[in-house]
């Protein structure tokens, strides 16, 4: 169901809702259709948002549509969690529950509807194919995200490299959530997956996925602001390069550090065009 529609840079930004089977609730997402989509299907770049966000943060604040219109890229921004289930404690903290799905499929029964991995990897692309197959080429896509969404983009992208994602990028990602010095990761992974089987956590850690990555190399771009309050206490993006260093994966990940930039959308807006041009190169 279409909720909103706004013309931008010759294309259209549209927000939709649909009934999600994997999250068992009404979910919303926003698509920017570039003007080229009127002539036929265009490549897709997914953007995964961070803690407390929904699909509108990127749409309203990042300023990505101008470059996407020029490059002929569709932008797809999903929400960050299921909503409306009324689970006890779902709104007690900003970093767990509503607005904090962490792009995992929860195995703890209480949180069984928190299945954002399946939603991003399977259900949302299927919804896009079924409804916009004449405008979106979902088989030609890349993925990007910020903070928790940067973690999501890295883990979803690495698990599905080239099937279908052609490239991956992230702003200020939670790079090593299984590490003891990442409180966000420890809380989310223990809460959604349980603390007894930490082996199950590795599939949701970009550093662990890079260490074991044996597929065809995939280009990964990470931008990090050096004035980010969470840099040393939560994010640890420098570990991505070390994790990819051994053997054939050396050089697969580029981490660019930017002096003076923080964790906000002011940072994202500054470099989002770089990311879209990076993805466009790999989506040709």
C-alpha positions as a Markdown table, in Angstrom:
| # | Residue | x | y | z |
|---|---|---|---|---|
| 1 | Unk | 0.0 | 0.0 | 0.0 |
| 2 | Unk | 1.4 | 3.4 | -1.0 |
| 3 | Unk | 1.5 | 5.9 | 1.9 |
| 4 | Unk | 3.4 | 8.8 | 0.5 |
| 5 | Unk | 4.8 | 9.9 | -2.9 |
| 6 | Unk | 7.1 | 12.9 | -3.6 |
| 7 | Unk | 8.8 | 13.9 | -6.9 |
| 8 | Unk | 12.6 | 14.4 | -6.5 |
| 9 | Unk | 15.2 | 15.1 | -9.1 |
| 10 | Unk | 13.0 | 13.8 | -11.8 |
| 11 | Unk | 12.3 | 10.5 | -10.0 |
| 12 | Unk | 9.8 | 9.6 | -7.3 |
| 13 | Unk | 10.3 | 8.9 | -3.5 |
| 14 | Unk | 7.5 | 6.6 | -2.4 |
| 15 | Unk | 6.8 | 5.0 | 1.0 |
| 16 | Unk | 4.9 | 1.8 | 1.2 |
| 17 | Unk | 3.5 | -0.6 | 3.9 |
| 18 | Unk | 2.8 | -4.3 | 3.5 |
| 19 | Unk | 1.9 | -7.2 | 5.7 |
| 20 | Unk | 5.1 | -9.1 | 6.6 |
| 21 | Unk | 4.9 | -12.9 | 7.1 |
| 22 | Unk | 8.4 | -13.3 | 8.7 |
| 23 | Unk | 7.9 | -10.3 | 11.1 |
| 24 | Unk | 4.2 | -11.0 | 11.6 |
| 25 | Unk | 3.2 | -7.3 | 11.4 |
| 26 | Unk | 2.8 | -4.3 | 9.1 |
| 27 | Unk | 6.2 | -3.2 | 7.8 |
| 28 | Unk | 7.1 | 0.0 | 5.9 |
| 29 | Unk | 9.8 | 0.8 | 3.5 |
| 30 | Unk | 10.8 | 3.7 | 1.2 |
| 31 | Unk | 11.9 | 3.4 | -2.5 |
| 32 | Unk | 13.5 | 6.1 | -4.5 |
| 33 | Unk | 12.7 | 5.4 | -8.2 |
| 34 | Unk | 15.2 | 7.3 | -10.4 |
| 35 | Unk | 13.8 | 8.8 | -13.6 |
| 36 | Unk | 15.4 | 5.9 | -15.6 |
| 37 | Unk | 13.0 | 3.4 | -14.0 |
| 38 | Unk | 10.3 | 4.8 | -16.2 |
| 39 | Unk | 12.1 | 3.2 | -19.2 |
| 40 | Unk | 12.8 | -0.2 | -17.6 |
| 41 | Unk | 14.3 | -2.0 | -14.5 |
| 42 | Unk | 17.2 | -0.3 | -12.8 |
| 43 | Unk | 19.8 | -1.6 | -10.3 |
| 44 | Unk | 18.9 | -1.4 | -6.6 |
| 45 | Unk | 21.0 | -0.2 | -3.6 |
| 46 | Unk | 19.6 | -1.2 | -0.2 |
| 47 | Unk | 20.3 | 1.1 | 2.8 |
| 48 | Unk | 20.0 | -0.3 | 6.3 |
| 49 | Unk | 19.6 | 2.2 | 9.1 |
| 50 | Unk | 20.9 | 2.3 | 12.6 |
| 51 | Unk | 19.5 | 2.2 | 16.2 |
| 52 | Unk | 16.3 | 4.1 | 16.9 |
| 53 | Unk | 15.8 | 4.8 | 13.1 |
| 54 | Unk | 13.2 | 3.8 | 10.5 |
| 55 | Unk | 13.1 | 4.1 | 6.8 |
| 56 | Unk | 12.7 | 7.9 | 6.9 |
| 57 | Unk | 16.0 | 8.9 | 8.4 |
| 58 | Unk | 18.0 | 8.1 | 5.3 |
| 59 | Unk | 15.3 | 9.3 | 3.0 |
| 60 | Unk | 15.0 | 12.7 | 4.7 |
| 61 | Unk | 18.6 | 13.4 | 5.9 |
| 62 | Unk | 21.2 | 11.7 | 3.6 |
| 63 | Unk | 20.6 | 13.7 | 0.4 |
| 64 | Unk | 21.3 | 10.6 | -1.7 |
| 65 | Unk | 18.5 | 11.0 | -4.2 |
| 66 | Unk | 20.3 | 13.6 | -6.5 |
| 67 | Unk | 23.3 | 11.3 | -7.1 |
| 68 | Unk | 21.0 | 8.2 | -7.4 |
| 69 | Unk | 18.9 | 10.0 | -10.1 |
| 70 | Unk | 22.0 | 10.9 | -12.0 |
| 71 | Unk | 23.4 | 7.3 | -11.8 |
| 72 | Unk | 20.1 | 5.5 | -12.4 |
| 73 | Unk | 20.1 | 3.7 | -9.1 |
| 74 | Unk | 17.0 | 2.8 | -7.1 |
| 75 | Unk | 17.3 | 3.3 | -3.3 |
| 76 | Unk | 15.4 | 1.0 | -1.0 |
| 77 | Unk | 15.3 | 1.7 | 2.8 |
| 78 | Unk | 13.5 | -0.7 | 5.1 |
| 79 | Unk | 12.6 | -0.2 | 8.7 |
| 80 | Unk | 14.9 | -1.4 | 11.5 |
| 81 | Unk | 12.6 | -3.8 | 13.4 |
| 82 | Unk | 9.1 | -5.2 | 13.6 |
| 83 | Unk | 6.6 | -2.8 | 15.3 |
| 84 | Unk | 3.4 | -3.2 | 17.2 |
| 85 | Unk | 3.8 | -6.6 | 18.8 |
| 86 | Unk | 3.6 | -5.3 | 22.4 |
| 87 | Unk | 6.3 | -7.6 | 23.6 |
| 88 | Unk | 7.2 | -6.8 | 27.3 |
| 89 | Unk | 10.3 | -4.6 | 27.3 |
| 90 | Unk | 10.3 | -3.9 | 23.6 |
| 91 | Unk | 10.6 | -0.1 | 24.1 |
| 92 | Unk | 12.6 | -0.1 | 27.4 |
| 93 | Unk | 15.9 | 0.9 | 25.8 |
| 94 | Unk | 17.0 | 2.5 | 22.6 |
| 95 | Unk | 19.5 | -0.3 | 21.7 |
| 96 | Unk | 17.2 | -3.4 | 21.9 |
| 97 | Unk | 13.7 | -4.2 | 20.7 |
| 98 | Unk | 11.7 | -1.7 | 18.6 |
| 99 | Unk | 14.0 | 0.2 | 16.3 |
| 100 | Unk | 16.9 | -2.1 | 17.1 |
| 101 | Unk | 16.4 | -5.4 | 15.2 |
| 102 | Unk | 20.2 | -5.8 | 14.6 |
| 103 | Unk | 19.5 | -7.6 | 11.3 |
| 104 | Unk | 19.4 | -11.0 | 13.0 |
| 105 | Unk | 16.8 | -13.8 | 13.1 |
| 106 | Unk | 16.0 | -14.1 | 16.8 |
| 107 | Unk | 16.0 | -17.6 | 18.2 |
| 108 | Unk | 14.9 | -16.6 | 21.7 |
| 109 | Unk | 11.2 | -17.4 | 21.8 |
| 110 | Unk | 10.1 | -14.0 | 23.3 |
| 111 | Unk | 11.6 | -12.2 | 20.3 |
| 112 | Unk | 10.6 | -14.7 | 17.6 |
| 113 | Unk | 9.1 | -12.0 | 15.3 |
| 114 | Unk | 12.4 | -10.1 | 15.2 |
| 115 | Unk | 13.5 | -11.7 | 11.9 |
| 116 | Unk | 15.2 | -8.8 | 10.1 |
| 117 | Unk | 17.8 | -10.9 | 8.5 |
| 118 | Unk | 15.2 | -13.0 | 6.7 |
| 119 | Unk | 13.2 | -9.8 | 6.0 |
| 120 | Unk | 16.1 | -8.0 | 4.3 |
| 121 | Unk | 17.6 | -11.1 | 2.5 |
| 122 | Unk | 14.4 | -12.7 | 1.4 |
| 123 | Unk | 11.0 | -11.1 | 2.0 |
| 124 | Unk | 11.6 | -7.5 | 1.0 |
| 125 | Unk | 13.3 | -8.4 | -2.3 |
| 126 | Unk | 10.4 | -10.7 | -3.1 |
| 127 | Unk | 7.9 | -7.9 | -2.4 |
| 128 | Unk | 9.9 | -5.6 | -4.7 |
| 129 | Unk | 10.0 | -8.2 | -7.5 |
| 130 | Unk | 6.3 | -8.9 | -7.2 |
| 131 | Unk | 5.2 | -5.3 | -7.2 |
| 132 | Unk | 7.8 | -3.3 | -9.1 |
| 133 | Unk | 9.5 | -5.9 | -11.4 |
| 134 | Unk | 9.0 | -3.5 | -14.3 |
| 135 | Unk | 11.0 | -0.8 | -12.6 |
| 136 | Unk | 13.5 | -2.5 | -10.3 |
| 137 | Unk | 16.2 | -5.1 | -11.2 |
| 138 | Unk | 16.5 | -6.8 | -7.9 |
| 139 | Unk | 19.0 | -9.3 | -9.3 |
| 140 | Unk | 21.5 | -6.5 | -9.8 |
| 141 | Unk | 21.9 | -4.9 | -6.4 |
| 142 | Unk | 24.3 | -3.7 | -3.7 |
| 143 | Unk | 23.9 | -3.0 | 0.0 |
| 144 | Unk | 25.0 | -0.2 | 2.4 |
| 145 | Unk | 24.1 | 1.0 | 5.9 |
| 146 | Unk | 25.1 | 3.1 | 8.9 |
| 147 | Unk | 26.1 | 2.0 | 12.4 |
| 148 | Unk | 23.8 | -1.0 | 13.3 |
| 149 | Unk | 22.8 | -0.9 | 9.6 |
| 150 | Unk | 26.5 | -0.9 | 8.6 |
| 151 | Unk | 26.8 | -4.1 | 10.6 |
| 152 | Unk | 23.7 | -5.3 | 8.8 |
| 153 | Unk | 25.0 | -4.4 | 5.3 |
| 154 | Unk | 28.4 | -6.0 | 6.0 |
| 155 | Unk | 26.9 | -9.3 | 7.4 |
| 156 | Unk | 24.1 | -9.6 | 4.9 |
| 157 | Unk | 26.4 | -8.7 | 2.0 |
| 158 | Unk | 29.2 | -11.0 | 3.0 |
| 159 | Unk | 26.8 | -14.0 | 3.5 |
| 160 | Unk | 25.3 | -13.3 | 0.1 |
| 161 | Unk | 28.2 | -12.0 | -1.9 |
| 162 | Unk | 27.5 | -11.9 | -5.6 |
| 163 | Unk | 24.2 | -13.8 | -4.8 |
| 164 | Unk | 22.9 | -11.1 | -5.3 |
| 165 | Unk | 25.0 | -8.3 | -3.9 |
| 166 | Unk | 27.7 | -6.9 | -6.1 |
| 167 | Unk | 29.3 | -4.5 | -3.6 |
| 168 | Unk | 29.0 | -3.5 | 0.1 |
| 169 | Unk | 29.6 | -0.2 | 1.9 |
| 170 | Unk | 29.1 | 1.1 | 5.4 |
| 171 | Unk | 29.3 | 4.3 | 7.4 |
| 172 | Unk | 30.6 | 3.8 | 11.0 |
| 173 | Unk | 29.6 | 0.2 | 11.2 |
| 174 | Unk | 29.4 | -2.0 | 14.4 |
| 175 | Unk | 32.2 | -4.1 | 13.0 |
| 176 | Unk | 32.9 | -6.7 | 15.7 |
| 177 | Unk | 29.7 | -7.2 | 17.8 |
| 178 | Unk | 30.8 | -10.5 | 19.2 |
| 179 | Unk | 33.7 | -8.8 | 20.9 |
| 180 | Unk | 33.6 | -8.2 | 24.7 |
| 181 | Unk | 34.3 | -4.5 | 24.1 |
| 182 | Unk | 31.2 | -4.0 | 22.0 |
| 183 | Unk | 28.3 | -3.5 | 24.5 |
| 184 | Unk | 25.7 | -3.0 | 21.7 |
| 185 | Unk | 26.6 | -6.2 | 20.1 |
| 186 | Unk | 26.8 | -8.2 | 23.4 |
| 187 | Unk | 23.3 | -7.0 | 24.4 |
| 188 | Unk | 21.7 | -7.6 | 21.1 |
| 189 | Unk | 23.2 | -11.0 | 20.3 |
| 190 | Unk | 22.6 | -12.3 | 23.8 |
| 191 | Unk | 19.1 | -11.0 | 23.9 |
| 192 | Unk | 18.0 | -12.2 | 20.5 |
| 193 | Unk | 20.1 | -15.4 | 20.2 |
| 194 | Unk | 20.7 | -16.4 | 23.8 |
| 195 | Unk | 24.0 | -16.4 | 25.6 |
| 196 | Unk | 24.6 | -20.2 | 25.8 |
| 197 | Unk | 25.6 | -20.8 | 22.2 |
| 198 | Unk | 28.0 | -18.1 | 21.2 |
| 199 | Unk | 29.0 | -20.1 | 18.2 |
| 200 | Unk | 25.7 | -18.9 | 16.6 |
| 201 | Unk | 26.8 | -15.3 | 17.0 |
| 202 | Unk | 29.6 | -15.5 | 14.4 |
| 203 | Unk | 27.3 | -15.3 | 11.4 |
| 204 | Unk | 26.3 | -11.9 | 12.6 |
| 205 | Unk | 29.9 | -10.5 | 13.0 |
| 206 | Unk | 31.5 | -9.0 | 9.9 |
| 207 | Unk | 35.0 | -9.7 | 11.3 |
| 208 | Unk | 34.3 | -13.3 | 11.8 |
| 209 | Unk | 32.7 | -13.6 | 8.3 |
| 210 | Unk | 35.7 | -12.0 | 6.8 |
| 211 | Unk | 38.1 | -14.4 | 8.5 |
| 212 | Unk | 36.3 | -17.4 | 7.1 |
| 213 | Unk | 35.3 | -15.8 | 3.7 |
| 214 | Unk | 36.3 | -18.1 | 0.8 |
| 215 | Unk | 34.1 | -16.8 | -2.0 |
| 216 | Unk | 34.8 | -14.6 | -5.0 |
| 217 | Unk | 36.2 | -11.3 | -3.6 |
| 218 | Unk | 33.7 | -8.6 | -3.2 |
| 219 | Unk | 34.5 | -4.8 | -2.9 |
| 220 | Unk | 33.8 | -3.4 | 0.5 |
| 221 | Unk | 34.0 | 0.3 | 1.3 |
| 222 | Unk | 33.8 | 1.7 | 4.9 |
| 223 | Unk | 33.9 | 5.3 | 5.9 |
| 224 | Unk | 34.5 | 6.3 | 9.6 |
| 225 | Unk | 34.5 | 9.7 | 11.3 |
| 226 | Unk | 37.4 | 10.1 | 13.7 |
| 227 | Unk | 35.3 | 12.4 | 16.0 |
| 228 | Unk | 32.7 | 9.6 | 16.4 |
| 229 | Unk | 31.8 | 9.2 | 20.1 |
| 230 | Unk | 31.3 | 5.5 | 19.6 |
| 231 | Unk | 34.5 | 4.7 | 17.6 |
| 232 | Unk | 36.5 | 3.1 | 20.4 |
| 233 | Unk | 33.7 | 2.0 | 22.7 |
| 234 | Unk | 31.4 | 0.2 | 20.1 |
| 235 | Unk | 32.5 | 0.3 | 16.5 |
| 236 | Unk | 36.1 | -0.9 | 16.0 |
| 237 | Unk | 36.1 | -0.7 | 12.1 |
| 238 | Unk | 39.9 | -1.0 | 12.0 |
| 239 | Unk | 39.4 | -4.7 | 12.8 |
| 240 | Unk | 37.7 | -5.3 | 9.4 |
| 241 | Unk | 41.0 | -4.7 | 7.6 |
| 242 | Unk | 42.9 | -7.1 | 9.9 |
| 243 | Unk | 40.2 | -9.7 | 9.5 |
| 244 | Unk | 40.4 | -9.6 | 5.7 |
| 245 | Unk | 44.2 | -9.5 | 5.6 |
| 246 | Unk | 45.1 | -13.2 | 5.5 |
| 247 | Unk | 45.5 | -14.7 | 2.1 |
| 248 | Unk | 43.2 | -14.0 | -0.8 |
| 249 | Unk | 41.0 | -11.5 | 1.0 |
| 250 | Unk | 43.8 | -9.0 | 1.6 |
| 251 | Unk | 42.8 | -5.6 | 0.2 |
| 252 | Unk | 39.1 | -6.6 | -0.1 |
| 253 | Unk | 38.1 | -4.0 | 2.5 |
| 254 | Unk | 38.9 | -0.3 | 2.3 |
| 255 | Unk | 38.4 | 1.7 | 5.5 |
| 256 | Unk | 38.7 | 5.5 | 5.1 |
| 257 | Unk | 39.1 | 7.6 | 8.2 |
| 258 | Unk | 37.9 | 11.2 | 8.2 |
| 259 | Unk | 39.1 | 13.7 | 10.8 |
| 260 | Unk | 36.6 | 15.8 | 12.6 |
| 261 | Unk | 33.4 | 13.9 | 11.4 |
| 262 | Unk | 31.0 | 12.4 | 14.0 |
| 263 | Unk | 28.4 | 9.6 | 14.0 |
| 264 | Unk | 25.6 | 11.7 | 12.5 |
| 265 | Unk | 23.8 | 12.1 | 9.2 |
| 266 | Unk | 26.0 | 15.2 | 8.6 |
| 267 | Unk | 28.8 | 12.7 | 8.1 |
| 268 | Unk | 26.7 | 10.4 | 5.9 |
| 269 | Unk | 25.5 | 13.3 | 3.7 |
| 270 | Unk | 29.1 | 14.4 | 3.1 |
| 271 | Unk | 30.2 | 11.0 | 1.6 |
| 272 | Unk | 27.0 | 9.3 | 0.4 |
| 273 | Unk | 27.6 | 10.3 | -3.2 |
| 274 | Unk | 31.0 | 8.6 | -3.0 |
| 275 | Unk | 29.2 | 5.4 | -1.9 |
| 276 | Unk | 26.7 | 5.5 | -4.6 |
| 277 | Unk | 29.4 | 6.1 | -7.3 |
| 278 | Unk | 31.3 | 3.1 | -5.8 |
| 279 | Unk | 28.2 | 0.9 | -6.1 |
| 280 | Unk | 27.3 | 2.2 | -9.6 |
| 281 | Unk | 30.8 | 1.0 | -10.8 |
| 282 | Unk | 30.1 | -2.5 | -9.6 |
| 283 | Unk | 26.5 | -2.6 | -10.8 |
| 284 | Unk | 27.3 | -1.9 | -14.4 |
